[in-house]
Tab-separated table of N, CA, C and O in Angstrom:
chain	number	residue	atom	x	y	z
F	24	MET	N	-77.896	-32.869	54.858
F	24	MET	CA	-76.684	-33.208	54.134
F	24	MET	C	-75.658	-33.822	55.078
F	24	MET	O	-74.931	-34.715	54.692
F	25	ARG	N	-75.638	-33.345	56.314
F	25	ARG	CA	-74.688	-33.854	57.290
F	25	ARG	C	-74.934	-35.330	57.569
F	25	ARG	O	-74.008	-36.113	57.706
F	26	TYR	N	-76.207	-35.723	57.622
F	26	TYR	CA	-76.549	-37.104	57.905
F	26	TYR	C	-76.156	-38.017	56.756
F	26	TYR	O	-75.685	-39.138	56.956
F	27	VAL	N	-76.320	-37.529	55.533
F	27	VAL	CA	-75.960	-38.324	54.358
F	27	VAL	C	-74.462	-38.599	54.363
F	27	VAL	O	-74.022	-39.731	54.118
F	28	CYS	N	-73.661	-37.598	54.671
F	28	CYS	CA	-72.204	-37.775	54.714
F	28	CYS	C	-71.793	-38.755	55.801
F	28	CYS	O	-70.931	-39.608	55.586
F	29	SER	N	-72.395	-38.649	56.970
F	29	SER	CA	-72.021	-39.557	58.056
F	29	SER	C	-72.429	-40.995	57.731
F	29	SER	O	-71.688	-41.928	58.040
F	30	VAL	N	-73.576	-41.187	57.086
F	30	VAL	CA	-74.001	-42.538	56.699
F	30	VAL	C	-73.057	-43.106	55.640
F	30	VAL	O	-72.662	-44.276	55.706
F	31	LEU	N	-72.659	-42.287	54.675
F	31	LEU	CA	-71.729	-42.753	53.652
F	31	LEU	C	-70.373	-43.117	54.251
F	31	LEU	O	-69.764	-44.120	53.858
F	32	ILE	N	-69.912	-42.345	55.219
F	32	ILE	CA	-68.641	-42.661	55.878
F	32	ILE	C	-68.746	-43.986	56.617
F	32	ILE	O	-67.837	-44.828	56.554
F	33	LEU	N	-69.843	-44.215	57.304
F	33	LEU	CA	-70.041	-45.491	57.997
F	33	LEU	C	-70.096	-46.653	57.016
F	33	LEU	O	-69.516	-47.719	57.262
F	34	LEU	N	-70.773	-46.472	55.895
F	34	LEU	CA	-70.868	-47.541	54.902
F	34	LEU	C	-69.504	-47.864	54.303
F	34	LEU	O	-69.147	-49.037	54.145
F	35	PHE	N	-68.746	-46.843	53.964
F	35	PHE	CA	-67.421	-47.073	53.398
F	35	PHE	C	-66.490	-47.751	54.390
F	35	PHE	O	-65.701	-48.622	54.016
F	36	SER	N	-66.571	-47.373	55.656
F	36	SER	CA	-65.708	-48.002	56.647
F	36	SER	C	-66.095	-49.465	56.850
F	36	SER	O	-65.221	-50.323	57.002
F	37	ALA	N	-67.388	-49.779	56.842
F	37	ALA	CA	-67.818	-51.170	56.974
F	37	ALA	C	-67.370	-51.991	55.766
F	37	ALA	O	-66.913	-53.127	55.910
F	38	LEU	N	-67.480	-51.407	54.581
F	38	LEU	CA	-67.043	-52.106	53.378
F	38	LEU	C	-65.538	-52.331	53.416
F	38	LEU	O	-65.052	-53.419	53.105
F	39	TYR	N	-64.795	-51.328	53.805
F	39	TYR	CA	-63.340	-51.449	53.875
F	39	TYR	C	-62.928	-52.530	54.863
F	39	TYR	O	-62.024	-53.325	54.600
F	40	ASP	N	-63.592	-52.587	56.012
F	40	ASP	CA	-63.268	-53.600	57.016
F	40	ASP	C	-63.551	-55.003	56.507
F	40	ASP	O	-62.743	-55.914	56.685
F	41	SER	N	-64.714	-55.200	55.876
F	41	SER	CA	-65.065	-56.547	55.423
F	41	SER	C	-64.183	-56.996	54.258
F	41	SER	O	-63.743	-58.136	54.214
F	42	LEU	N	-63.887	-56.082	53.330
F	42	LEU	CA	-63.027	-56.453	52.211
F	42	LEU	C	-61.589	-56.668	52.677
F	42	LEU	O	-60.894	-57.554	52.182
F	43	GLY	N	-61.147	-55.877	53.636
F	43	GLY	CA	-59.810	-56.066	54.181
F	43	GLY	C	-59.665	-57.409	54.878
F	43	GLY	O	-58.626	-58.064	54.777
F	44	PHE	N	-60.713	-57.832	55.558
F	44	PHE	CA	-60.682	-59.131	56.236
F	44	PHE	C	-60.574	-60.262	55.219
F	44	PHE	O	-59.798	-61.196	55.396
F	45	VAL	N	-61.340	-60.175	54.139
F	45	VAL	CA	-61.293	-61.213	53.106
F	45	VAL	C	-59.916	-61.244	52.448
F	45	VAL	O	-59.337	-62.304	52.223
F	46	LEU	N	-59.367	-60.071	52.143
F	46	LEU	CA	-58.036	-60.020	51.536
F	46	LEU	C	-56.965	-60.552	52.479
F	46	LEU	O	-56.035	-61.233	52.049
F	47	GLN	N	-57.098	-60.256	53.741
F	47	GLN	CA	-56.116	-60.710	54.715
F	47	GLN	C	-56.131	-62.233	54.813
F	47	GLN	O	-55.080	-62.866	54.867
F	48	LEU	N	-57.308	-62.842	54.808
F	48	LEU	CA	-57.393	-64.296	54.891
F	48	LEU	C	-56.862	-64.971	53.638
F	48	LEU	O	-56.240	-66.025	53.695
F	49	SER	N	-57.122	-64.364	52.488
F	49	SER	CA	-56.737	-65.028	51.250
F	49	SER	C	-55.284	-64.798	50.875
F	49	SER	O	-54.711	-65.554	50.111
F	50	SER	N	-54.656	-63.746	51.405
F	50	SER	CA	-53.288	-63.445	50.985
F	50	SER	C	-52.251	-64.288	51.712
F	50	SER	O	-51.156	-64.487	51.199
F	51	ARG	N	-52.582	-64.783	52.863
F	51	ARG	CA	-51.630	-65.610	53.600
F	51	ARG	C	-51.545	-66.993	52.967
F	51	ARG	O	-52.555	-67.618	52.659
F	52	ARG	N	-50.346	-67.444	52.809
F	52	ARG	CA	-50.132	-68.783	52.261
F	52	ARG	C	-50.027	-69.765	53.417
F	52	ARG	O	-49.244	-69.573	54.337
F	53	MET	N	-50.827	-70.808	53.358
F	53	MET	CA	-50.836	-71.779	54.438
F	53	MET	C	-49.699	-72.779	54.246
F	53	MET	O	-49.233	-72.996	53.132
F	54	ALA	N	-49.276	-73.398	55.346
F	54	ALA	CA	-48.174	-74.353	55.287
F	54	ALA	C	-48.600	-75.573	54.470
F	54	ALA	O	-49.683	-76.120	54.656
F	55	GLY	N	-47.753	-75.974	53.554
F	55	GLY	CA	-48.026	-77.159	52.745
F	55	GLY	C	-49.027	-76.929	51.623
F	55	GLY	O	-49.538	-77.885	51.048
F	56	GLU	N	-49.302	-75.684	51.318
F	56	GLU	CA	-50.277	-75.371	50.280
F	56	GLU	C	-49.568	-75.246	48.926
F	56	GLU	O	-48.559	-74.568	48.806
F	57	THR	N	-50.124	-75.911	47.917
F	57	THR	CA	-49.527	-75.848	46.584
F	57	THR	C	-49.943	-74.552	45.893
F	57	THR	O	-50.840	-73.849	46.349
F	58	ASP	N	-49.271	-74.285	44.777
F	58	ASP	CA	-49.592	-73.074	44.014
F	58	ASP	C	-51.010	-73.116	43.483
F	58	ASP	O	-51.709	-72.102	43.463
F	59	ALA	N	-51.459	-74.287	43.045
F	59	ALA	CA	-52.813	-74.412	42.490
F	59	ALA	C	-53.871	-74.159	43.561
F	59	ALA	O	-54.872	-73.481	43.313
F	60	GLU	N	-53.655	-74.693	44.757
F	60	GLU	CA	-54.618	-74.478	45.845
F	60	GLU	C	-54.658	-73.013	46.240
F	60	GLU	O	-55.735	-72.462	46.497
F	61	TRP	N	-53.494	-72.379	46.306
F	61	TRP	CA	-53.430	-70.971	46.684
F	61	TRP	C	-54.110	-70.107	45.622
F	61	TRP	O	-54.852	-69.177	45.949
F	62	ALA	N	-53.889	-70.409	44.346
F	62	ALA	CA	-54.526	-69.658	43.260
F	62	ALA	C	-56.049	-69.836	43.296
F	62	ALA	O	-56.791	-68.877	43.062
F	63	LYS	N	-56.495	-71.057	43.611
F	63	LYS	CA	-57.938	-71.304	43.692
F	63	LYS	C	-58.547	-70.511	44.850
F	63	LYS	O	-59.619	-69.918	44.712
F	64	ARG	N	-57.849	-70.465	45.974
F	64	ARG	CA	-58.338	-69.714	47.126
F	64	ARG	C	-58.364	-68.217	46.823
F	64	ARG	O	-59.283	-67.500	47.223
F	65	GLN	N	-57.361	-67.738	46.090
F	65	GLN	CA	-57.338	-66.334	45.680
F	65	GLN	C	-58.523	-66.013	44.774
F	65	GLN	O	-59.150	-64.962	44.900
F	66	GLU	N	-58.842	-66.913	43.837
F	66	GLU	CA	-59.958	-66.688	42.918
F	66	GLU	C	-61.294	-66.647	43.665
F	66	GLU	O	-62.152	-65.815	43.378
F	67	VAL	N	-61.461	-67.525	44.644
F	67	VAL	CA	-62.683	-67.521	45.451
F	67	VAL	C	-62.796	-66.203	46.215
F	67	VAL	O	-63.882	-65.609	46.298
F	68	ALA	N	-61.678	-65.711	46.749
F	68	ALA	CA	-61.694	-64.436	47.481
F	68	ALA	C	-62.036	-63.281	46.553
F	68	ALA	O	-62.803	-62.388	46.918
F	69	ARG	N	-61.491	-63.285	45.337
F	69	ARG	CA	-61.813	-62.217	44.374
F	69	ARG	C	-63.299	-62.224	44.024
F	69	ARG	O	-63.927	-61.170	43.911
F	70	GLN	N	-63.859	-63.425	43.826
F	70	GLN	CA	-65.285	-63.509	43.515
F	70	GLN	C	-66.126	-62.993	44.669
F	70	GLN	O	-67.134	-62.302	44.456
F	71	GLU	N	-65.738	-63.303	45.886
F	71	GLU	CA	-66.488	-62.818	47.053
F	71	GLU	C	-66.397	-61.296	47.164
F	71	GLU	O	-67.392	-60.621	47.435
F	72	ILE	N	-65.215	-60.750	46.912
F	72	ILE	CA	-65.041	-59.297	46.963
F	72	ILE	C	-65.880	-58.628	45.891
F	72	ILE	O	-66.555	-57.623	46.146
F	73	ASN	N	-65.861	-59.173	44.681
F	73	ASN	CA	-66.663	-58.593	43.597
F	73	ASN	C	-68.151	-58.639	43.921
F	73	ASN	O	-68.887	-57.687	43.659
F	74	GLY	N	-68.611	-59.736	44.521
F	74	GLY	CA	-70.016	-59.837	44.908
F	74	GLY	C	-70.389	-58.811	45.962
F	74	GLY	O	-71.426	-58.147	45.863
F	75	ARG	N	-69.532	-58.663	46.969
F	75	ARG	CA	-69.817	-57.684	48.024
F	75	ARG	C	-69.782	-56.261	47.487
F	75	ARG	O	-70.570	-55.411	47.907
F	76	LEU	N	-68.865	-56.005	46.569
F	76	LEU	CA	-68.761	-54.668	45.999
F	76	LEU	C	-70.004	-54.327	45.176
F	76	LEU	O	-70.517	-53.210	45.252
F	77	LEU	N	-70.526	-55.297	44.422
F	77	LEU	CA	-71.746	-55.051	43.653
F	77	LEU	C	-72.941	-54.788	44.565
F	77	LEU	O	-73.761	-53.911	44.289
F	78	VAL	N	-73.021	-55.548	45.648
F	78	VAL	CA	-74.115	-55.335	46.598
F	78	VAL	C	-74.000	-53.950	47.232
F	78	VAL	O	-75.002	-53.250	47.409
F	79	PHE	N	-72.773	-53.534	47.547
F	79	PHE	CA	-72.568	-52.203	48.125
F	79	PHE	C	-72.967	-51.112	47.138
F	79	PHE	O	-73.635	-50.142	47.511
F	80	ILE	N	-72.552	-51.257	45.887
F	80	ILE	CA	-72.904	-50.256	44.872
F	80	ILE	C	-74.415	-50.199	44.689
F	80	ILE	O	-75.002	-49.117	44.574
F	81	HIS	N	-75.061	-51.350	44.696
F	81	HIS	CA	-76.520	-51.389	44.548
F	81	HIS	C	-77.197	-50.674	45.718
F	81	HIS	O	-78.135	-49.887	45.531
F	82	GLY	N	-76.717	-50.931	46.928
F	82	GLY	CA	-77.288	-50.255	48.089
F	82	GLY	C	-77.066	-48.758	48.061
F	82	GLY	O	-77.954	-47.973	48.426
F	83	ALA	N	-75.881	-48.346	47.608
F	83	ALA	CA	-75.596	-46.911	47.523
F	83	ALA	C	-76.498	-46.244	46.485
F	83	ALA	O	-77.012	-45.134	46.722
F	84	LEU	N	-76.722	-46.901	45.357
F	84	LEU	CA	-77.624	-46.343	44.345
F	84	LEU	C	-79.051	-46.226	44.872
F	84	LEU	O	-79.734	-45.230	44.629
F	85	GLN	N	-79.498	-47.242	45.607
F	85	GLN	CA	-80.843	-47.182	46.175
F	85	GLN	C	-80.947	-46.075	47.222
F	85	GLN	O	-81.960	-45.375	47.295
F	86	ALA	N	-79.888	-45.913	48.032
F	86	ALA	CA	-79.913	-44.859	49.055
F	86	ALA	C	-79.925	-43.477	48.406
F	86	ALA	O	-80.665	-42.586	48.850
F	87	LEU	N	-79.138	-43.303	47.350
F	87	LEU	CA	-79.136	-42.015	46.659
F	87	LEU	C	-80.475	-41.743	45.981
F	87	LEU	O	-80.953	-40.603	45.967
F	88	THR	N	-81.090	-42.789	45.433
F	88	THR	CA	-82.409	-42.621	44.816
F	88	THR	C	-83.439	-42.205	45.868
F	88	THR	O	-84.244	-41.295	45.641
F	89	ALA	N	-83.395	-42.870	47.024
F	89	ALA	CA	-84.329	-42.523	48.094
F	89	ALA	C	-84.088	-41.102	48.592
F	89	ALA	O	-85.044	-40.353	48.845
F	90	ALA	N	-82.810	-40.713	48.711
F	90	ALA	CA	-82.512	-39.349	49.155
F	90	ALA	C	-83.009	-38.330	48.145
F	90	ALA	O	-83.503	-37.264	48.520
F	91	GLY	N	-82.915	-38.652	46.873
F	91	GLY	CA	-83.423	-37.743	45.846
F	91	GLY	C	-84.924	-37.663	45.838
F	91	GLY	O	-85.505	-36.582	45.646
F	92	LEU	N	-85.604	-38.800	46.041
F	92	LEU	CA	-87.069	-38.797	46.052
F	92	LEU	C	-87.624	-38.070	47.275
F	92	LEU	O	-88.671	-37.415	47.194
F	93	LEU	N	-86.931	-38.195	48.389
F	93	LEU	CA	-87.367	-37.502	49.606
F	93	LEU	C	-86.882	-36.056	49.656
F	93	LEU	O	-87.144	-35.348	50.618
F	94	GLN	N	-86.159	-35.654	48.651
F	94	GLN	CA	-85.613	-34.312	48.513
F	94	GLN	C	-84.699	-33.927	49.684
F	94	GLN	O	-84.684	-32.801	50.140
F	95	LEU	N	-83.944	-34.931	50.163
F	95	LEU	CA	-82.930	-34.660	51.176
F	95	LEU	C	-81.694	-34.050	50.532
F	95	LEU	O	-80.925	-33.354	51.186
F	96	TYR	N	-81.505	-34.357	49.280
F	96	TYR	CA	-80.403	-33.804	48.505
F	96	TYR	C	-80.988	-33.264	47.215
F	96	TYR	O	-81.795	-33.937	46.584
F	97	PRO	N	-80.652	-32.081	46.796
F	97	PRO	CA	-81.339	-31.461	45.655
F	97	PRO	C	-80.897	-32.030	44.302
F	97	PRO	O	-80.162	-31.395	43.546
F	98	PHE	N	-81.341	-33.248	44.008
F	98	PHE	CA	-81.100	-33.827	42.687
F	98	PHE	C	-82.155	-33.329	41.718
F	98	PHE	O	-83.297	-33.082	42.107
F	99	LYS	N	-81.780	-33.234	40.468
F	99	LYS	CA	-82.778	-32.939	39.438
F	99	LYS	C	-83.578	-34.210	39.179
F	99	LYS	O	-83.091	-35.319	39.428
F	100	PRO	N	-84.821	-34.072	38.699
F	100	PRO	CA	-85.634	-35.268	38.451
F	100	PRO	C	-84.974	-36.249	37.480
F	100	PRO	O	-85.105	-37.460	37.629
F	101	ARG	N	-84.244	-35.729	36.516
F	101	ARG	CA	-83.576	-36.608	35.556
F	101	ARG	C	-82.485	-37.435	36.245
F	101	ARG	O	-82.287	-38.606	35.932
F	102	THR	N	-81.800	-36.841	37.204
F	102	THR	CA	-80.751	-37.547	37.935
F	102	THR	C	-81.351	-38.639	38.814
F	102	THR	O	-80.819	-39.747	38.885
F	103	VAL	N	-82.463	-38.335	39.468
F	103	VAL	CA	-83.134	-39.334	40.300
F	103	VAL	C	-83.610	-40.494	39.427
F	103	VAL	O	-83.478	-41.670	39.799
F	104	GLY	N	-84.119	-40.188	38.246
F	104	GLY	CA	-84.562	-41.236	37.327
F	104	GLY	C	-83.407	-42.108	36.869
F	104	GLY	O	-83.538	-43.332	36.772
F	105	MET	N	-82.252	-41.491	36.599
F	105	MET	CA	-81.078	-42.256	36.181
F	105	MET	C	-80.605	-43.177	37.309
F	105	MET	O	-80.289	-44.350	37.073
F	106	LEU	N	-80.569	-42.659	38.537
F	106	LEU	CA	-80.151	-43.483	39.669
F	106	LEU	C	-81.107	-44.654	39.884
F	106	LEU	O	-80.677	-45.774	40.157
F	107	GLY	N	-82.400	-44.390	39.756
F	107	GLY	CA	-83.380	-45.458	39.895
F	107	GLY	C	-83.253	-46.500	38.806
F	107	GLY	O	-83.391	-47.710	39.051
F	108	THR	N	-82.972	-46.060	37.582
F	108	THR	CA	-82.803	-46.999	36.474
F	108	THR	C	-81.568	-47.864	36.679
F	108	THR	O	-81.606	-49.080	36.441
F	109	LEU	N	-80.479	-47.253	37.124
F	109	LEU	CA	-79.269	-48.030	37.386
F	109	LEU	C	-79.481	-49.040	38.518
F	109	LEU	O	-79.010	-50.179	38.445
F	110	ALA	N	-80.183	-48.626	39.559
F	110	ALA	CA	-80.468	-49.546	40.668
F	110	ALA	C	-81.347	-50.701	40.192
F	110	ALA	O	-81.122	-51.857	40.572
F	111	SER	N	-82.319	-50.410	39.335
F	111	SER	CA	-83.181	-51.471	38.808
F	111	SER	C	-82.411	-52.410	37.892
F	111	SER	O	-82.641	-53.625	37.903
F	112	ALA	N	-81.493	-51.863	37.097
F	112	ALA	CA	-80.686	-52.708	36.213
F	112	ALA	C	-79.790	-53.641	37.026
F	112	ALA	O	-79.650	-54.828	36.692
F	113	LEU	N	-79.207	-53.124	38.105
F	113	LEU	CA	-78.403	-53.989	38.971
F	113	LEU	C	-79.262	-55.051	39.639
F	113	LEU	O	-78.823	-56.194	39.817
F	114	ASN	N	-80.473	-54.700	40.020
F	114	ASN	CA	-81.380	-55.666	40.621
F	114	ASN	C	-81.704	-56.783	39.634
F	114	ASN	O	-81.740	-57.961	40.000
F	115	CYS	N	-81.930	-56.433	38.372
F	115	CYS	CA	-82.177	-57.451	37.342
F	115	CYS	C	-80.947	-58.321	37.141
F	115	CYS	O	-81.055	-59.534	36.932
F	116	TYR	N	-79.760	-57.735	37.210
F	116	TYR	CA	-78.524	-58.509	37.065
F	116	TYR	C	-78.401	-59.530	38.192
F	116	TYR	O	-77.952	-60.657	37.970
F	117	PHE	N	-78.780	-59.139	39.406
F	117	PHE	CA	-78.711	-60.070	40.528
F	117	PHE	C	-79.676	-61.241	40.357
F	117	PHE	O	-79.444	-62.323	40.883
F	118	LEU	N	-80.764	-61.029	39.642
F	118	LEU	CA	-81.756	-62.086	39.465
F	118	LEU	C	-81.389	-63.075	38.367
F	118	LEU	O	-82.002	-64.131	38.259
F	119	LEU	N	-80.411	-62.739	37.534
F	119	LEU	CA	-80.014	-63.638	36.460
F	119	LEU	C	-79.382	-64.904	37.037
F	119	LEU	O	-78.640	-64.850	38.013
F	120	PRO	N	-79.659	-66.062	36.402
F	120	PRO	CA	-78.995	-67.280	36.869
F	120	PRO	C	-77.525	-67.255	36.456
F	120	PRO	O	-77.155	-66.578	35.498
F	121	PRO	N	-76.677	-67.983	37.165
F	121	PRO	CA	-75.259	-67.984	36.803
F	121	PRO	C	-75.033	-68.695	35.471
F	121	PRO	O	-75.845	-69.531	35.052
F	122	PHE	N	-73.936	-68.345	34.821
F	122	PHE	CA	-73.605	-69.004	33.565
F	122	PHE	C	-73.324	-70.479	33.815
F	122	PHE	O	-72.690	-70.824	34.813
F	123	PRO	N	-73.764	-71.351	32.910
F	123	PRO	CA	-73.414	-72.764	33.092
F	123	PRO	C	-71.925	-72.958	32.831
F	123	PRO	O	-71.327	-72.264	32.011
F	124	LYS	N	-71.342	-73.902	33.537
F	124	LYS	CA	-69.927	-74.169	33.352
F	124	LYS	C	-69.716	-74.887	32.029
F	124	LYS	O	-70.528	-75.729	31.628
F	125	ARG	N	-68.635	-74.544	31.363
F	125	ARG	CA	-68.341	-75.182	30.086
F	125	ARG	C	-67.892	-76.612	30.310
F	125	ARG	O	-67.108	-76.897	31.210
F	126	ALA	N	-68.400	-77.496	29.439
F	126	ALA	CA	-67.965	-78.881	29.490
F	126	ALA	C	-66.603	-78.973	28.813
F	126	ALA	O	-66.276	-78.202	27.917
F	127	ALA	N	-65.815	-79.928	29.249
F	127	ALA	CA	-64.505	-80.110	28.639
F	127	ALA	C	-64.699	-80.528	27.185
F	127	ALA	O	-65.563	-81.356	26.871
F	128	PRO	N	-63.930	-79.949	26.275
F	128	PRO	CA	-64.115	-80.312	24.870
F	128	PRO	C	-63.755	-81.770	24.642
F	128	PRO	O	-62.758	-82.271	25.154
F	129	ALA	N	-64.611	-82.432	23.892
F	129	ALA	CA	-64.389	-83.844	23.598
F	129	ALA	C	-63.246	-83.948	22.600
F	129	ALA	O	-63.140	-83.166	21.664
F	130	SER	N	-62.395	-84.929	22.824
F	130	SER	CA	-61.279	-85.100	21.889
F	130	SER	C	-61.816	-85.660	20.581
F	130	SER	O	-62.732	-86.479	20.547
F	131	LYS	N	-61.229	-85.202	19.485
F	131	LYS	CA	-61.680	-85.646	18.173
F	131	LYS	C	-61.206	-87.072	17.936
F	131	LYS	O	-60.057	-87.408	18.241
F	132	PRO	N	-62.081	-87.895	17.372
F	132	PRO	CA	-61.639	-89.266	17.083
F	132	PRO	C	-60.608	-89.249	15.951
F	132	PRO	O	-60.663	-88.426	15.048
F	133	ALA	N	-59.676	-90.146	16.060
F	133	ALA	CA	-58.637	-90.216	15.035
F	133	ALA	C	-59.263	-90.704	13.731
F	133	ALA	O	-60.099	-91.608	13.715
F	134	LEU	N	-58.855	-90.096	12.639
F	134	LEU	CA	-59.363	-90.487	11.335
F	134	LEU	C	-58.659	-91.756	10.880
F	134	LEU	O	-57.449	-91.918	11.044
F	135	ALA	N	-59.448	-92.616	10.287
F	135	ALA	CA	-58.872	-93.853	9.760
F	135	ALA	C	-58.116	-93.531	8.481
F	135	ALA	O	-58.548	-92.711	7.684
F	136	PRO	N	-56.972	-94.155	8.270
F	136	PRO	CA	-56.220	-93.884	7.049
F	136	PRO	C	-56.998	-94.335	5.815
F	136	PRO	O	-57.675	-95.360	5.826
F	137	ALA	N	-56.894	-93.544	4.770
F	137	ALA	CA	-57.611	-93.846	3.526
F	137	ALA	C	-56.835	-94.850	2.686
F	137	ALA	O	-55.617	-94.927	2.738
F	138	ASN	N	-57.547	-95.615	1.900
F	138	ASN	CA	-56.987	-96.574	0.948
F	138	ASN	C	-56.113	-97.626	1.609
F	138	ASN	O	-55.165	-98.118	1.015
F	139	GLY	N	-56.369	-97.950	2.838
F	139	GLY	CA	-55.627	-99.013	3.496
F	139	GLY	C	-54.169	-98.671	3.736
F	139	GLY	O	-53.338	-99.553	3.897
F	140	ALA	N	-53.831	-97.391	3.731
F	140	ALA	CA	-52.437	-96.979	3.921
F	140	ALA	C	-52.058	-97.134	5.383
F	140	ALA	O	-52.893	-97.077	6.276
F	141	VAL	N	-50.803	-97.310	5.588
F	141	VAL	CA	-50.287	-97.427	6.944
F	141	VAL	C	-50.195	-96.022	7.528
F	141	VAL	O	-49.771	-95.096	6.849
F	142	GLU	N	-50.571	-95.894	8.781
F	142	GLU	CA	-50.578	-94.566	9.402
F	142	GLU	C	-49.160	-94.037	9.518
F	142	GLU	O	-48.234	-94.762	9.879
F	143	GLY	N	-48.989	-92.757	9.180
F	143	GLY	CA	-47.696	-92.132	9.264
F	143	GLY	C	-46.933	-92.155	7.959
F	143	GLY	O	-45.888	-91.548	7.839
F	144	LYS	N	-47.397	-92.862	6.964
F	144	LYS	CA	-46.728	-92.916	5.660
F	144	LYS	C	-47.478	-92.063	4.680
F	144	LYS	O	-48.698	-91.969	4.719
F	145	LEU	N	-46.781	-91.445	3.756
F	145	LEU	CA	-47.400	-90.648	2.715
F	145	LEU	C	-48.002	-91.571	1.651
F	145	LEU	O	-47.411	-92.575	1.270
F	146	VAL	N	-49.154	-91.198	1.183
F	146	VAL	CA	-49.830	-91.959	0.145
F	146	VAL	C	-49.936	-91.086	-1.089
F	146	VAL	O	-50.428	-89.960	-1.020
F	147	ALA	N	-49.510	-91.580	-2.201
F	147	ALA	CA	-49.597	-90.815	-3.453
F	147	ALA	C	-51.024	-90.833	-3.948
F	147	ALA	O	-51.692	-91.879	-3.913
F	148	LYS	N	-51.522	-89.672	-4.383
F	148	LYS	CA	-52.872	-89.593	-4.888
F	148	LYS	C	-52.880	-89.978	-6.361
F	148	LYS	O	-52.017	-89.551	-7.128
F	149	VAL	N	-53.848	-90.789	-6.691
F	149	VAL	CA	-53.998	-91.194	-8.079
F	149	VAL	C	-55.190	-90.440	-8.639
F	149	VAL	O	-56.279	-90.480	-8.100
F	150	ALA	N	-54.974	-89.769	-9.753
F	150	ALA	CA	-56.037	-88.991	-10.335
F	150	ALA	C	-56.920	-89.801	-11.237
F	150	ALA	O	-56.725	-90.817	-11.693
């Protein structure tokens, strides 16, 4: 149990250091940088943090599953099965291709005025 705690502490400290570095780089505003560029850089940093966090969670689930299978930690068989299922589900999520980017919506063509009416004028309907 002592080894599991020390490994988890090392993993959390490594994750904290790497995420802190990414946040530190993205939070500083560079000279001459517009709001749009800064927002884009922030979004890229958030995506990188989310990716690293998912990889960390996946690794932690796999480590807990291995610890349960090796009986280093007294998990019940149902708990080990749940951890393994969650790790497999995350693995399948990583294998999915990224969503395609949405195309810009095409502008609708202007409708031609009916009955030869001039555009912008009201036309009386004849029944």
